[in-house]
Short mmCIF file of C-alpha atoms and ligand atoms in Angstrom, two decimals:
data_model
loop_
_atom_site.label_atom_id
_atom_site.label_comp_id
_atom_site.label_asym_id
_atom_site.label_seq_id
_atom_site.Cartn_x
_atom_site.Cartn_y
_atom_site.Cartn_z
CA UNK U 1 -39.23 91.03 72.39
CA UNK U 2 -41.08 89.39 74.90
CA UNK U 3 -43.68 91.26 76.81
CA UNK U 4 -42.04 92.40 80.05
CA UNK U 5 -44.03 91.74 82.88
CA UNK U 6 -42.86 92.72 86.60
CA UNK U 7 -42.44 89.66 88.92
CA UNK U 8 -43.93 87.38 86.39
CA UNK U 9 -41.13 85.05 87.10
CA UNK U 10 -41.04 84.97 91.36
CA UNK U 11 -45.20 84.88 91.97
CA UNK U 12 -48.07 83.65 90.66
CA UNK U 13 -49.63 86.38 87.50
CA UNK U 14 -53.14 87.09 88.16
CA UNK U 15 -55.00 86.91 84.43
CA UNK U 16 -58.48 86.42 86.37
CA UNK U 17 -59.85 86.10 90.02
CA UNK U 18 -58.24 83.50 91.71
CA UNK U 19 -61.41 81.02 91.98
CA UNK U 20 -60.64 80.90 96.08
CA UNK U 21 -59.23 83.58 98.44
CA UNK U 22 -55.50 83.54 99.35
CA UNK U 23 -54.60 84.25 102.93
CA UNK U 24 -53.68 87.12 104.57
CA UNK U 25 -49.89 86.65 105.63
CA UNK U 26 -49.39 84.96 102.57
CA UNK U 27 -50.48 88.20 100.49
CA UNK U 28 -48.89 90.87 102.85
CA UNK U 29 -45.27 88.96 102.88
CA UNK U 30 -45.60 89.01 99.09
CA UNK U 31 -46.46 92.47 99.32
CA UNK U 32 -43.95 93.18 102.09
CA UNK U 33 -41.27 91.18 99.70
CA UNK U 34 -41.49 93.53 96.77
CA UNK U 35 -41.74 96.88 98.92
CA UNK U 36 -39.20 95.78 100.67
CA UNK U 37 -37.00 95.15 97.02
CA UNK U 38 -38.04 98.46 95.49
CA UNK U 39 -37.32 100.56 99.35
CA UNK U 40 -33.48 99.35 99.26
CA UNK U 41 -33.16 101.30 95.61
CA UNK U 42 -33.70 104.91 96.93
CA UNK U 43 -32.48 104.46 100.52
CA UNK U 44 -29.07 104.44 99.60
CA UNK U 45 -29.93 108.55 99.00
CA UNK U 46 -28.68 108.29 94.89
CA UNK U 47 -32.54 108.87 93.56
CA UNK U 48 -33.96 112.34 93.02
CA UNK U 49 -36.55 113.01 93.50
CA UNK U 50 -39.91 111.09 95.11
CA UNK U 51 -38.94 110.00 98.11
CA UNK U 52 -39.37 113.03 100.57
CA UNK U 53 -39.47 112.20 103.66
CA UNK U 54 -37.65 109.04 103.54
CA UNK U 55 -37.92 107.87 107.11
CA UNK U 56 -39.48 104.54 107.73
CA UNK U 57 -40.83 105.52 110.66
CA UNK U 58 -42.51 108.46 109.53
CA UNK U 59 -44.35 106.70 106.78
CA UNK U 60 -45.63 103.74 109.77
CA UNK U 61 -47.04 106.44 111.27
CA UNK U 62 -48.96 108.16 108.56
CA UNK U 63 -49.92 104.19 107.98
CA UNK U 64 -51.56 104.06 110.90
CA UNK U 65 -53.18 107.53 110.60
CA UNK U 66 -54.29 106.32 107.17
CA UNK U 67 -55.68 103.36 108.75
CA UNK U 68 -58.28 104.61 110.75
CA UNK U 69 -59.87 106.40 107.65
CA UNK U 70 -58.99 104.68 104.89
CA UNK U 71 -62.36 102.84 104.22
CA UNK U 72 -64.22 106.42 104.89
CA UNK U 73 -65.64 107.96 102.29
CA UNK U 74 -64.84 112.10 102.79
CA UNK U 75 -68.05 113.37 100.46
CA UNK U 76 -70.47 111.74 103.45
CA UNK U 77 -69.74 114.39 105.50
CA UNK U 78 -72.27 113.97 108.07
CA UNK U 79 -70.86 110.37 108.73
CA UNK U 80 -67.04 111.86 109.13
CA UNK U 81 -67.10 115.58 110.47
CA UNK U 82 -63.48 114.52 111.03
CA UNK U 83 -62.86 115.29 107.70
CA UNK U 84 -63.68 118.63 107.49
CA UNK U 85 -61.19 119.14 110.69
CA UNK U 86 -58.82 117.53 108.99
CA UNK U 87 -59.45 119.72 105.48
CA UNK U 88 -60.09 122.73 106.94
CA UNK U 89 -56.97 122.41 109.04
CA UNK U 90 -54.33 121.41 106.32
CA UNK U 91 -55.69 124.43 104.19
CA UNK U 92 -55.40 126.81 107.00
CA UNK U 93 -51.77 125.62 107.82
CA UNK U 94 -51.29 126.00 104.34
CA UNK U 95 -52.53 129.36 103.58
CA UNK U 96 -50.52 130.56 106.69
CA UNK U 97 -47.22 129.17 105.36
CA UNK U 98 -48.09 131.07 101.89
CA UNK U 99 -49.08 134.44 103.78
CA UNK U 100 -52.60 134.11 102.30
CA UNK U 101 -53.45 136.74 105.31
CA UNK U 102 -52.19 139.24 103.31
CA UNK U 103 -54.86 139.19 101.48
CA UNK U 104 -56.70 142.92 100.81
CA UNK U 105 -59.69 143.38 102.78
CA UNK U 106 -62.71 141.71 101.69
CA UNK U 107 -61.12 139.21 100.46
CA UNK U 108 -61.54 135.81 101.75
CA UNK U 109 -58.61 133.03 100.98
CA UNK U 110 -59.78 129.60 101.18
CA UNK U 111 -58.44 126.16 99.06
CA UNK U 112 -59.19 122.98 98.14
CA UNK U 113 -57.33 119.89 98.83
CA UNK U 114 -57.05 117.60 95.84
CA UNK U 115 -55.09 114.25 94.99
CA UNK U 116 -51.99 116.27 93.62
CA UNK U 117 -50.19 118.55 91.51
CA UNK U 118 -51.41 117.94 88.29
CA UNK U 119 -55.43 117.93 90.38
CA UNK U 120 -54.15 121.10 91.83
CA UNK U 121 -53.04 122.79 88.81
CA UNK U 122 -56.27 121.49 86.64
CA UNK U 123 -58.74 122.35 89.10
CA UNK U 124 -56.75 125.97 89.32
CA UNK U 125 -57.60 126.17 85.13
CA UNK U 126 -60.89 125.09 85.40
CA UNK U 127 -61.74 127.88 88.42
CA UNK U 128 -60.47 129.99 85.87
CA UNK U 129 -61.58 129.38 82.88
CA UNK U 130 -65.31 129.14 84.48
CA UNK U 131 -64.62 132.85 85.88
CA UNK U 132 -63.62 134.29 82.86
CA UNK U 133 -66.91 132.90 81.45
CA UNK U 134 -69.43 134.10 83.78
CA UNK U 135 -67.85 137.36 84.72
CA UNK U 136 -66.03 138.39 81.38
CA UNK U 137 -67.89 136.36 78.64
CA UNK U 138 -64.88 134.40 77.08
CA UNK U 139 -65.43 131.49 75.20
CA UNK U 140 -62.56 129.75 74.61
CA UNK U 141 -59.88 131.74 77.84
CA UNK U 142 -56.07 131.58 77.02
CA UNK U 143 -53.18 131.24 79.38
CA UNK U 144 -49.94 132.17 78.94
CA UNK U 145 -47.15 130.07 80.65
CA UNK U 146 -43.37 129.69 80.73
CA UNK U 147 -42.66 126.78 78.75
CA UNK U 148 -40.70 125.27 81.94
CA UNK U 149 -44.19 125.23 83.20
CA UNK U 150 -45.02 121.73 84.20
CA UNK U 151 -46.52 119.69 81.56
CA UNK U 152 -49.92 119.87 83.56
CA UNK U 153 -51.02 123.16 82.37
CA UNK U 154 -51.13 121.65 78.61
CA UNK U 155 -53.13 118.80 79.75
CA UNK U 156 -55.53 121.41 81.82
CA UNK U 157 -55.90 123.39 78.33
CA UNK U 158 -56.58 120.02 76.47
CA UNK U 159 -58.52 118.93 78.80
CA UNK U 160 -60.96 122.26 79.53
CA UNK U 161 -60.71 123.80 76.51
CA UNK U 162 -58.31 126.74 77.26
CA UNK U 163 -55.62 127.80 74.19
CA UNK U 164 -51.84 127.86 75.90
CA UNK U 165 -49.62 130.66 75.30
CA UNK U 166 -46.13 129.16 75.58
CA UNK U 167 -43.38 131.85 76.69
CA UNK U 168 -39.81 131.23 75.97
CA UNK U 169 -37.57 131.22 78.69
CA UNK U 170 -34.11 132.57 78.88
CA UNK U 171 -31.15 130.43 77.96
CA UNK U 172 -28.92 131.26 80.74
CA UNK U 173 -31.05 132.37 83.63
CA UNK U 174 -33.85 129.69 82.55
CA UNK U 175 -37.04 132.26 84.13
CA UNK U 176 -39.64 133.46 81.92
CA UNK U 177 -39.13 136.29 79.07
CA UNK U 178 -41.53 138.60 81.08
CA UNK U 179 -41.90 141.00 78.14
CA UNK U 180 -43.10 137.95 75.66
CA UNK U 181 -45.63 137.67 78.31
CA UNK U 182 -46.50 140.73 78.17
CA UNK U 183 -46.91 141.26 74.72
CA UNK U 184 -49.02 138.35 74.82
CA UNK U 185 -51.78 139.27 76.69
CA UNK U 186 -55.07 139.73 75.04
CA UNK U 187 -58.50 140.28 75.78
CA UNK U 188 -59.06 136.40 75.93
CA UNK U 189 -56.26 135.67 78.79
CA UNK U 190 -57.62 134.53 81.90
CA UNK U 191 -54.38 133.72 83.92
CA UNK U 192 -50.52 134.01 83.68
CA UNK U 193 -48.58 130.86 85.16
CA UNK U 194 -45.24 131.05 86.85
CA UNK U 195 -43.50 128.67 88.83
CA UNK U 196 -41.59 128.83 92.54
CA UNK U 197 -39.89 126.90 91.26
CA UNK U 198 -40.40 124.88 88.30
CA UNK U 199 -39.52 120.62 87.83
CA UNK U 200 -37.00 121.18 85.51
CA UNK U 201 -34.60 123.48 86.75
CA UNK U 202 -35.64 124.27 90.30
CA UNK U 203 -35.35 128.18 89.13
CA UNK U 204 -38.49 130.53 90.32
CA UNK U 205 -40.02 132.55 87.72
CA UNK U 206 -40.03 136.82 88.60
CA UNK U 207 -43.16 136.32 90.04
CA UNK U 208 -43.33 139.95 91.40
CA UNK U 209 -43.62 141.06 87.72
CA UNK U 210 -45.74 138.28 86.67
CA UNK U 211 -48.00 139.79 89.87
CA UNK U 212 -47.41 143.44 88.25
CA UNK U 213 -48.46 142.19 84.62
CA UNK U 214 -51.59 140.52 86.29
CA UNK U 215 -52.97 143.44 88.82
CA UNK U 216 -51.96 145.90 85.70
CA UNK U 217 -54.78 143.44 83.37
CA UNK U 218 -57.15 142.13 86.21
CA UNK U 219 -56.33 139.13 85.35
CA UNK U 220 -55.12 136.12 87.41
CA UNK U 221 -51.93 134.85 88.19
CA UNK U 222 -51.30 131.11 89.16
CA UNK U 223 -47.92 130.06 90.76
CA UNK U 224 -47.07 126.64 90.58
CA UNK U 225 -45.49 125.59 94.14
CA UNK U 226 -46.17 122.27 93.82
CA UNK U 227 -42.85 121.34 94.07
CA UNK U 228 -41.65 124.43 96.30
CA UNK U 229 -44.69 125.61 98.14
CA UNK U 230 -43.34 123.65 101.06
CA UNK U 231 -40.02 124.42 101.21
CA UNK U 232 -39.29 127.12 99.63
CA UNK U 233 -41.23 129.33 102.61
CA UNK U 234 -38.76 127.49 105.18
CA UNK U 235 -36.09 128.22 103.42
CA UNK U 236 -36.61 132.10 103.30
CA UNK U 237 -37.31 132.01 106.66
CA UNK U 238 -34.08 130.33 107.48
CA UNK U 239 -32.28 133.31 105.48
CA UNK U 240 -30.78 131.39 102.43
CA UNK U 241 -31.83 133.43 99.46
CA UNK U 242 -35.22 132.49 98.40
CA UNK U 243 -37.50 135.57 96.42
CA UNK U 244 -41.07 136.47 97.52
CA UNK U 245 -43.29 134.15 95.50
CA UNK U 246 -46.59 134.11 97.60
CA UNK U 247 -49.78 136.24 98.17
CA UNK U 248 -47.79 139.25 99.56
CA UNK U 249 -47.45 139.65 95.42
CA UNK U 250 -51.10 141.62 95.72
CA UNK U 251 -51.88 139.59 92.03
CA UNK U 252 -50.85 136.24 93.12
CA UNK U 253 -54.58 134.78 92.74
CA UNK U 254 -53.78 130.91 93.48
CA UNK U 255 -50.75 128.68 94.35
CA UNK U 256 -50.72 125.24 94.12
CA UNK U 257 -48.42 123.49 97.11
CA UNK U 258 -47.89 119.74 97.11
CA UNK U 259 -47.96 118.35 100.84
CA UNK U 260 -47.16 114.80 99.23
CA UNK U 261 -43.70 116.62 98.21
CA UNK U 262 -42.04 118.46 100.73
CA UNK U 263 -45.10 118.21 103.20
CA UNK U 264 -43.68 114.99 103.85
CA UNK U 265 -47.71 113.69 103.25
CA UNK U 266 -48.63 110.41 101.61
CA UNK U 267 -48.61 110.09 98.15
CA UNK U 268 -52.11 111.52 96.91
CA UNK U 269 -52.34 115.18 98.70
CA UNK U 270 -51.79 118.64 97.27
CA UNK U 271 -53.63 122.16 97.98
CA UNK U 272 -54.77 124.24 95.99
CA UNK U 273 -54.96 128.04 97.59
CA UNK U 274 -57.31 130.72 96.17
CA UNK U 275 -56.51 134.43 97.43
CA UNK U 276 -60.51 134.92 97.14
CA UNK U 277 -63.37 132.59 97.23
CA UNK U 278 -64.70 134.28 94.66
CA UNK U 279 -62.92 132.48 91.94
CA UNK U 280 -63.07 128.77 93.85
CA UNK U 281 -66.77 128.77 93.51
CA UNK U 282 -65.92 127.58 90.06
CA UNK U 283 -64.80 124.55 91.50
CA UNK U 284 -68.16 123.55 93.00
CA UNK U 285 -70.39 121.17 91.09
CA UNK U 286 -74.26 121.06 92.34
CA UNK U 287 -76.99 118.87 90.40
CA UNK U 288 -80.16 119.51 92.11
CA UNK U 289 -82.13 117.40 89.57
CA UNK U 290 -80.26 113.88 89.62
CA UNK U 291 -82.73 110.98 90.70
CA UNK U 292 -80.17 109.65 92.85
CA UNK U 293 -80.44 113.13 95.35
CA UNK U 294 -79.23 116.22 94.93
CA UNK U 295 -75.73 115.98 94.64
CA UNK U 296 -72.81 118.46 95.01
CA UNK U 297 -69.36 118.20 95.13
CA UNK U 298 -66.34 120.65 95.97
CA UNK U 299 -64.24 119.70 93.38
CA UNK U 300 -63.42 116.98 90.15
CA UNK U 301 -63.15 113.79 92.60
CA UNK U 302 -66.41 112.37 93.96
CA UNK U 303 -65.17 109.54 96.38
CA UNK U 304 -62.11 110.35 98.15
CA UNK U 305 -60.60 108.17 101.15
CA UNK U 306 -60.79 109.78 104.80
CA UNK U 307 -57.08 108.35 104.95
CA UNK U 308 -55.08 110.72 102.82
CA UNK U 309 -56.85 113.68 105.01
CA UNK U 310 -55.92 112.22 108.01
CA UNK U 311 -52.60 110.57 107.45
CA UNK U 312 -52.04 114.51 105.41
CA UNK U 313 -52.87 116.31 108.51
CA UNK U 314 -51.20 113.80 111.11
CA UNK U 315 -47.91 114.80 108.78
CA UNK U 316 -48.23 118.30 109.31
CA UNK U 317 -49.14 118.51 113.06
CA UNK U 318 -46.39 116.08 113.73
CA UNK U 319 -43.56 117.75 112.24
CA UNK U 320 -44.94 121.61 113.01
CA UNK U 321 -42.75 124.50 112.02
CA UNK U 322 -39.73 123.35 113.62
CA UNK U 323 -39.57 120.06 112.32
CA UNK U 324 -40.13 121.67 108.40
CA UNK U 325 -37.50 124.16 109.18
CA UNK U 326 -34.94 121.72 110.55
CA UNK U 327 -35.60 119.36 107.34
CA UNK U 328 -35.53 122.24 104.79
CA UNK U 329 -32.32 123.14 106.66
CA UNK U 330 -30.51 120.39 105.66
CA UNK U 331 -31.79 119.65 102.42
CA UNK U 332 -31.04 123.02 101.30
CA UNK U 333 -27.74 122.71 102.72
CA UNK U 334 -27.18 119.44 100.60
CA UNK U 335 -28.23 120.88 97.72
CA UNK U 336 -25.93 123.31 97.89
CA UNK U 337 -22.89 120.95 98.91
CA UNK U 338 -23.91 118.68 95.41
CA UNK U 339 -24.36 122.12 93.46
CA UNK U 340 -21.00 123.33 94.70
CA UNK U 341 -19.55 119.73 93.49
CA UNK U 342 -20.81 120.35 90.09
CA UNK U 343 -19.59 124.09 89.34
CA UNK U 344 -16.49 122.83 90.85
CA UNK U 345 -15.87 120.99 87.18
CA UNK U 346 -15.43 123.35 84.22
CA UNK U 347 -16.83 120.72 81.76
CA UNK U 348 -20.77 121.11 83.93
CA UNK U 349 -22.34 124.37 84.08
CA UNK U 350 -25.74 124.83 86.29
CA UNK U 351 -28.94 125.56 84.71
CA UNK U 352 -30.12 129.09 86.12
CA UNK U 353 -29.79 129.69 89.76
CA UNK U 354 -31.32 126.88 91.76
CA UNK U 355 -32.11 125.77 95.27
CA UNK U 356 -32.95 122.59 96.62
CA UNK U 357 -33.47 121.24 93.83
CA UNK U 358 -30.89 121.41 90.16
CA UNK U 359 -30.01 120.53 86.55
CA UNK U 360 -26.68 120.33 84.61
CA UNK U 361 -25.50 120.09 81.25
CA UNK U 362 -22.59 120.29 79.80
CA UNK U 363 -20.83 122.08 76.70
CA UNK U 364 -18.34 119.68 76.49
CA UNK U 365 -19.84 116.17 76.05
CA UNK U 366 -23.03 114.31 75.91
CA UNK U 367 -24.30 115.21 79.33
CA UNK U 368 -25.67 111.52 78.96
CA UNK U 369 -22.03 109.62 78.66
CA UNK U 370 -21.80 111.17 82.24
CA UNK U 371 -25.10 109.39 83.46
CA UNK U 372 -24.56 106.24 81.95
CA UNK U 373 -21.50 106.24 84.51
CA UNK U 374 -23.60 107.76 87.54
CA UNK U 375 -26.47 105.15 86.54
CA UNK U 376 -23.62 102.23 87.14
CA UNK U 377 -22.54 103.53 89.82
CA UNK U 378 -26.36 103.67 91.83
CA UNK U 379 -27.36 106.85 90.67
CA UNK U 380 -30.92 107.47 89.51
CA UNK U 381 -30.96 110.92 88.07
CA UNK U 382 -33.94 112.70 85.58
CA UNK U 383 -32.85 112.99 82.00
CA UNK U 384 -34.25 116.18 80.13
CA UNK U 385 -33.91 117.85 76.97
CA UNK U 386 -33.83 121.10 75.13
CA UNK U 387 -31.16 121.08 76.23
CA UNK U 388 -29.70 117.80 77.22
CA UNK U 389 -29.14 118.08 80.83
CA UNK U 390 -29.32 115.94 84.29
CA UNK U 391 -31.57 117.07 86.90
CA UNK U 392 -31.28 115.58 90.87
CA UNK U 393 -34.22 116.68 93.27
CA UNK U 394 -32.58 116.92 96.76
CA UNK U 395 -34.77 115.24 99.39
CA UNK U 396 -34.15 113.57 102.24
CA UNK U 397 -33.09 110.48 101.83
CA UNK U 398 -29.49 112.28 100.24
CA UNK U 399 -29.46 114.65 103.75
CA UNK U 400 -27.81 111.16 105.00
CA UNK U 401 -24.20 111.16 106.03
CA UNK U 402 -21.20 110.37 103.22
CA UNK U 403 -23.95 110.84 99.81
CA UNK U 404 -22.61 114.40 99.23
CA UNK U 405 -18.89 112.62 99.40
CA UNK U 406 -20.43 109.84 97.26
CA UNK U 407 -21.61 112.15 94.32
CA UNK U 408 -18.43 114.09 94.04
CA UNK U 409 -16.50 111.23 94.01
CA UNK U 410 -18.91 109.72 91.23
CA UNK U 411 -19.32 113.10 89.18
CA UNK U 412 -15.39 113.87 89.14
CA UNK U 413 -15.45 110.10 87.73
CA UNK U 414 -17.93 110.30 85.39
CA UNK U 415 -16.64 113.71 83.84
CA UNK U 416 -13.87 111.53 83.49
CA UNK U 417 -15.47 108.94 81.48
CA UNK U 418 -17.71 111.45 79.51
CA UNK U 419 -14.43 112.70 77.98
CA UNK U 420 -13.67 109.08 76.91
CA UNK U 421 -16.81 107.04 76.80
CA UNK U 422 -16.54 102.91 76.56
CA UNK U 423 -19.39 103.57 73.40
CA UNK U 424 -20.00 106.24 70.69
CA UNK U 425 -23.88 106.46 71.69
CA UNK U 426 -24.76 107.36 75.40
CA UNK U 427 -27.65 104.21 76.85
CA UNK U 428 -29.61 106.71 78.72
CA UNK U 429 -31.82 109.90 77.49
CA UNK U 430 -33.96 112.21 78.41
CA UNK U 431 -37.59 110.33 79.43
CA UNK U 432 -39.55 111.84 82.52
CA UNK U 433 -39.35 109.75 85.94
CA UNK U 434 -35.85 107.95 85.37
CA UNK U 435 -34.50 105.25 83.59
CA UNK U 436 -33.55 101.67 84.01
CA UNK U 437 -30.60 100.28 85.81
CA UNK U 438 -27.97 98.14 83.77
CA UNK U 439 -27.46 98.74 80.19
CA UNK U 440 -30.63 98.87 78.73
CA UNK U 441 -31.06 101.81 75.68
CA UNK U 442 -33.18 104.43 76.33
CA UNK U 443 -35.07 103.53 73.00
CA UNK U 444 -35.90 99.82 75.05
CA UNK U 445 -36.95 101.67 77.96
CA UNK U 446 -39.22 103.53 76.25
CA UNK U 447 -40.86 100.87 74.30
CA UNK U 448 -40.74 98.43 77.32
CA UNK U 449 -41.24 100.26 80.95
CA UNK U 450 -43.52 103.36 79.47
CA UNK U 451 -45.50 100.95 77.27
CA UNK U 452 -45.38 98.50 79.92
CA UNK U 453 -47.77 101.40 81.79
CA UNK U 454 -50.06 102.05 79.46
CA UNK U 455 -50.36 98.41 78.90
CA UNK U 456 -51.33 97.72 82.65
CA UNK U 457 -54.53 99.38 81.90
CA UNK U 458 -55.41 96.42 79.76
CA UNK U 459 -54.69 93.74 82.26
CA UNK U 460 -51.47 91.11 81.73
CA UNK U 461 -50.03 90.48 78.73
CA UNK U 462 -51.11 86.90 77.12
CA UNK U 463 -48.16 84.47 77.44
C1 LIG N 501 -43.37 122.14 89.57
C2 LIG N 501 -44.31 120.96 89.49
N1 LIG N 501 -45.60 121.18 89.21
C3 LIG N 501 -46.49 120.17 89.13
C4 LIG N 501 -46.11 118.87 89.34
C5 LIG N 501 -47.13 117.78 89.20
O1 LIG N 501 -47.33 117.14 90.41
P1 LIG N 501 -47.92 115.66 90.50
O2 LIG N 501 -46.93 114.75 89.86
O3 LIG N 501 -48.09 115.46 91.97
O4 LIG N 501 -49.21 115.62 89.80
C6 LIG N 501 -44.77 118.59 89.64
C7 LIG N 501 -44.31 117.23 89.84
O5 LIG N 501 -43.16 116.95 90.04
C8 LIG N 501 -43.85 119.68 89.73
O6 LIG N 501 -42.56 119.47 90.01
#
């Protein structure tokens, strides 16, 4: 199979420097060409997921925020005290959405702003694992996690060292087996993980017995809100039925809250909340020796662009309380509409209870059949497994008028077609962040589009 290459065939491929610089329009109407393309696939609402905010005009203006800092360099801070407005801002707003003023006396709640979730969540493990070290002498820490957990916390215990705990989940409900967790504690655990909610299933974890488990141990207790942190507070707010998941749980210790998710940021911003400072001085990392100065830094990135502060912050004074609560509004109220489309067929049953975002499997077919149909018909769903279901991420871009109608017109059809499918093997499966339009097998997909990433690390592919 020939090496797939994207746009190999419509511009010229780049295998070294061009020897002369090309000129400006000419570059930015190629790049305007293909971001134009790749915009028209999840406009039409059918992609879960990723695309938050969805409105063009939003994104100009956090491009023109992002403009005026991108070429700044945040750890100069004397050059841009900007920055630590813009910082020290985003992490208030933050810790005031996720009643971190709850906190008991004494205690001071701060955060970090990092370039994600998975940044949020590592630099959560590493503040812990470097507290259970200097205050309670553990080697190698533990962590014990729901194994709907995102995949992040493995690569955080990889990556630093920490052993994972896994905790089953149950089948039907999908939240954490809180007395496996429990039982599970040792003298070596240095946080419990739960999440409000988690990727998979949108569900939220019993966080106020995760908190008991944790005050009951002294140990810590991260929630993962990456995905929720900045909705899910709207949405209790607004009165649909959304559980305490926050600091008012008195062992709640950190929460990790995405504002390139539902803070409607650019792409490259998460916080990462700390009940205490105590535990984010872990975080800090001062050389006092290095010939080049004395160097310290506030967390794992050195260099980080002014932009994503400011184009961050710009998103979250511009929308203010009002405009969150009116967009959490309707997405939950989509979600709902889809959710109520697929209970509505006997053959689909829900994963757990969800909110604005779901997954559904079925008992009756190969859940996959169904998306093969939903993928030819526009619809860009993620595939998971254990068991095979379909999960859809409700974000903006399906609050637009006529895509509820649209997907329960296209589910009723493809139940339809699962029943009977056109093949004995379904083309799509279960692989993280989509699949391909058109017929392609998942197996192809894999080998081509995944590879294809790992590949771009090495340049372009020879001829
Ligand atoms: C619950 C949850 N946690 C963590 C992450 C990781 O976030 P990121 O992809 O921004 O690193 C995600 C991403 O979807 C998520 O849904």
């Amino acid at each position: 199979m020939a090496a797939y290459y994207p746009y190999a065939q419509r511009y010229p491929v780049n295998r070294r420097m061009p020897e002369k610089g090309r000129p400006r329009d000419e570059i930015l109407a190629e790049l305007r060409e293909m971001a134009t393309q790749e915009d028209d696939f999840w406009q039409t609402g059918q992609c879960s997921g990723t695309m938050y905010c969805g409105d063009m005009e939003h994104y100009a203006f956090m491009t023109e925020a992002f403009g005026m800092y991108s070429h700044v360099n945040v750890l100069q801070r004397d050059m841009c005290p900007s920055a630590t407005r813009f910082e020290g801002e985003i992490i208030a707003m933050t810790l005031d959405m996720l009643h971190g003023s709850e906190a008991p006396e004494g205690a001071s709640p701060c955060g970090s702003v990092t370039s994600g979730g998975t940044e949020s969540i590592l630099s959560a493990i590493l503040a812990y694992r470097e507290h259970a070290r200097e205050h309670r002498g553990i080697d190698r820490p533990q962590m014990i996690l729901p194994e709907t957990a995102h995949v992040a916390f493995e690569k955080g215990g990889h990556l630093f060292g920490l052993d994972v705990v896994k905790a089953p989940v149950d089948p039907e409900t999908t939240l954490v087996d809180v007395d496996f967790v429990k039982d599970h504690i040792t003298d070596r655990t240095a946080l419990l993980v739960g999440s409000a909610c988690n990727y998979g299933y949108g569900t939220i974890d019993p966080i106020g017995e995760l908190s008991d488990l944790a005050v009951e141990h002294g140990i810590g207790l991260h929630v993962d809100g990456c995905l929720g942190g900045w909705i899910l507070p709207w949405g209790e707010e607004l009165g649909f039925d959304v559980p305490v998941f926050d600091f008012r749980h008195p062992g709640v210790s950190t929460i990790s809250a995405d504002t390139h998710k539902y803070g409607y940021g650019p792409k490259g911003s998460s916080v990462l909340c700390f009940r205490d400072k105590e535990l984010r001085q872990g975080l800090y990392f001062v050389q006092q020796q290095w010939s080049g100065g004395k160097y310290m830094s506030p967390g794992i990135a050195g260099s980080r662009s002014g932009g994503i502060l400011a184009a961050t912050w710009a998103s979250l004074v511009s929308l203010g309380r009002e405009g969150y609560l009116r967009y959490a509004k309707k997405i939950f109220e989509t979600s709902y509409a889809m959710q109520d489309a697929v209970t509505s067929h006997a053959e689909l049953k829900l994963m757990g209870k969800p909110y604005f975002c779901f997954s559904f499997r079925s008992n009756e077919f190969d859940i996959y059949h169904l998306n093969d149909f939903m993928r030819e018909h526009g619809w860009r769903f993620n595939g998971q497994q254990h068991p095979n279901a379909l999960h859809m991420c409700v974000t903006r871009p399906q609050t637009q008028p006529g895509v509820v109608d649209a997907f329960t017109r296209d589910l009723a059809g493809g139940v339809e077609y699962a029943k009977h499918p056109a093949q004995e093997k379904a083309k799509t499966g279960a692989v993280y962040g989509g699949l391909p339009k058109g017929d392609t097998a998942a197996l192809q997909f894999v080998e081509g589009v995944m590879t294809q990433m790992l590949d771009a690390h090495q340049g372009v592919p020879e001829d």
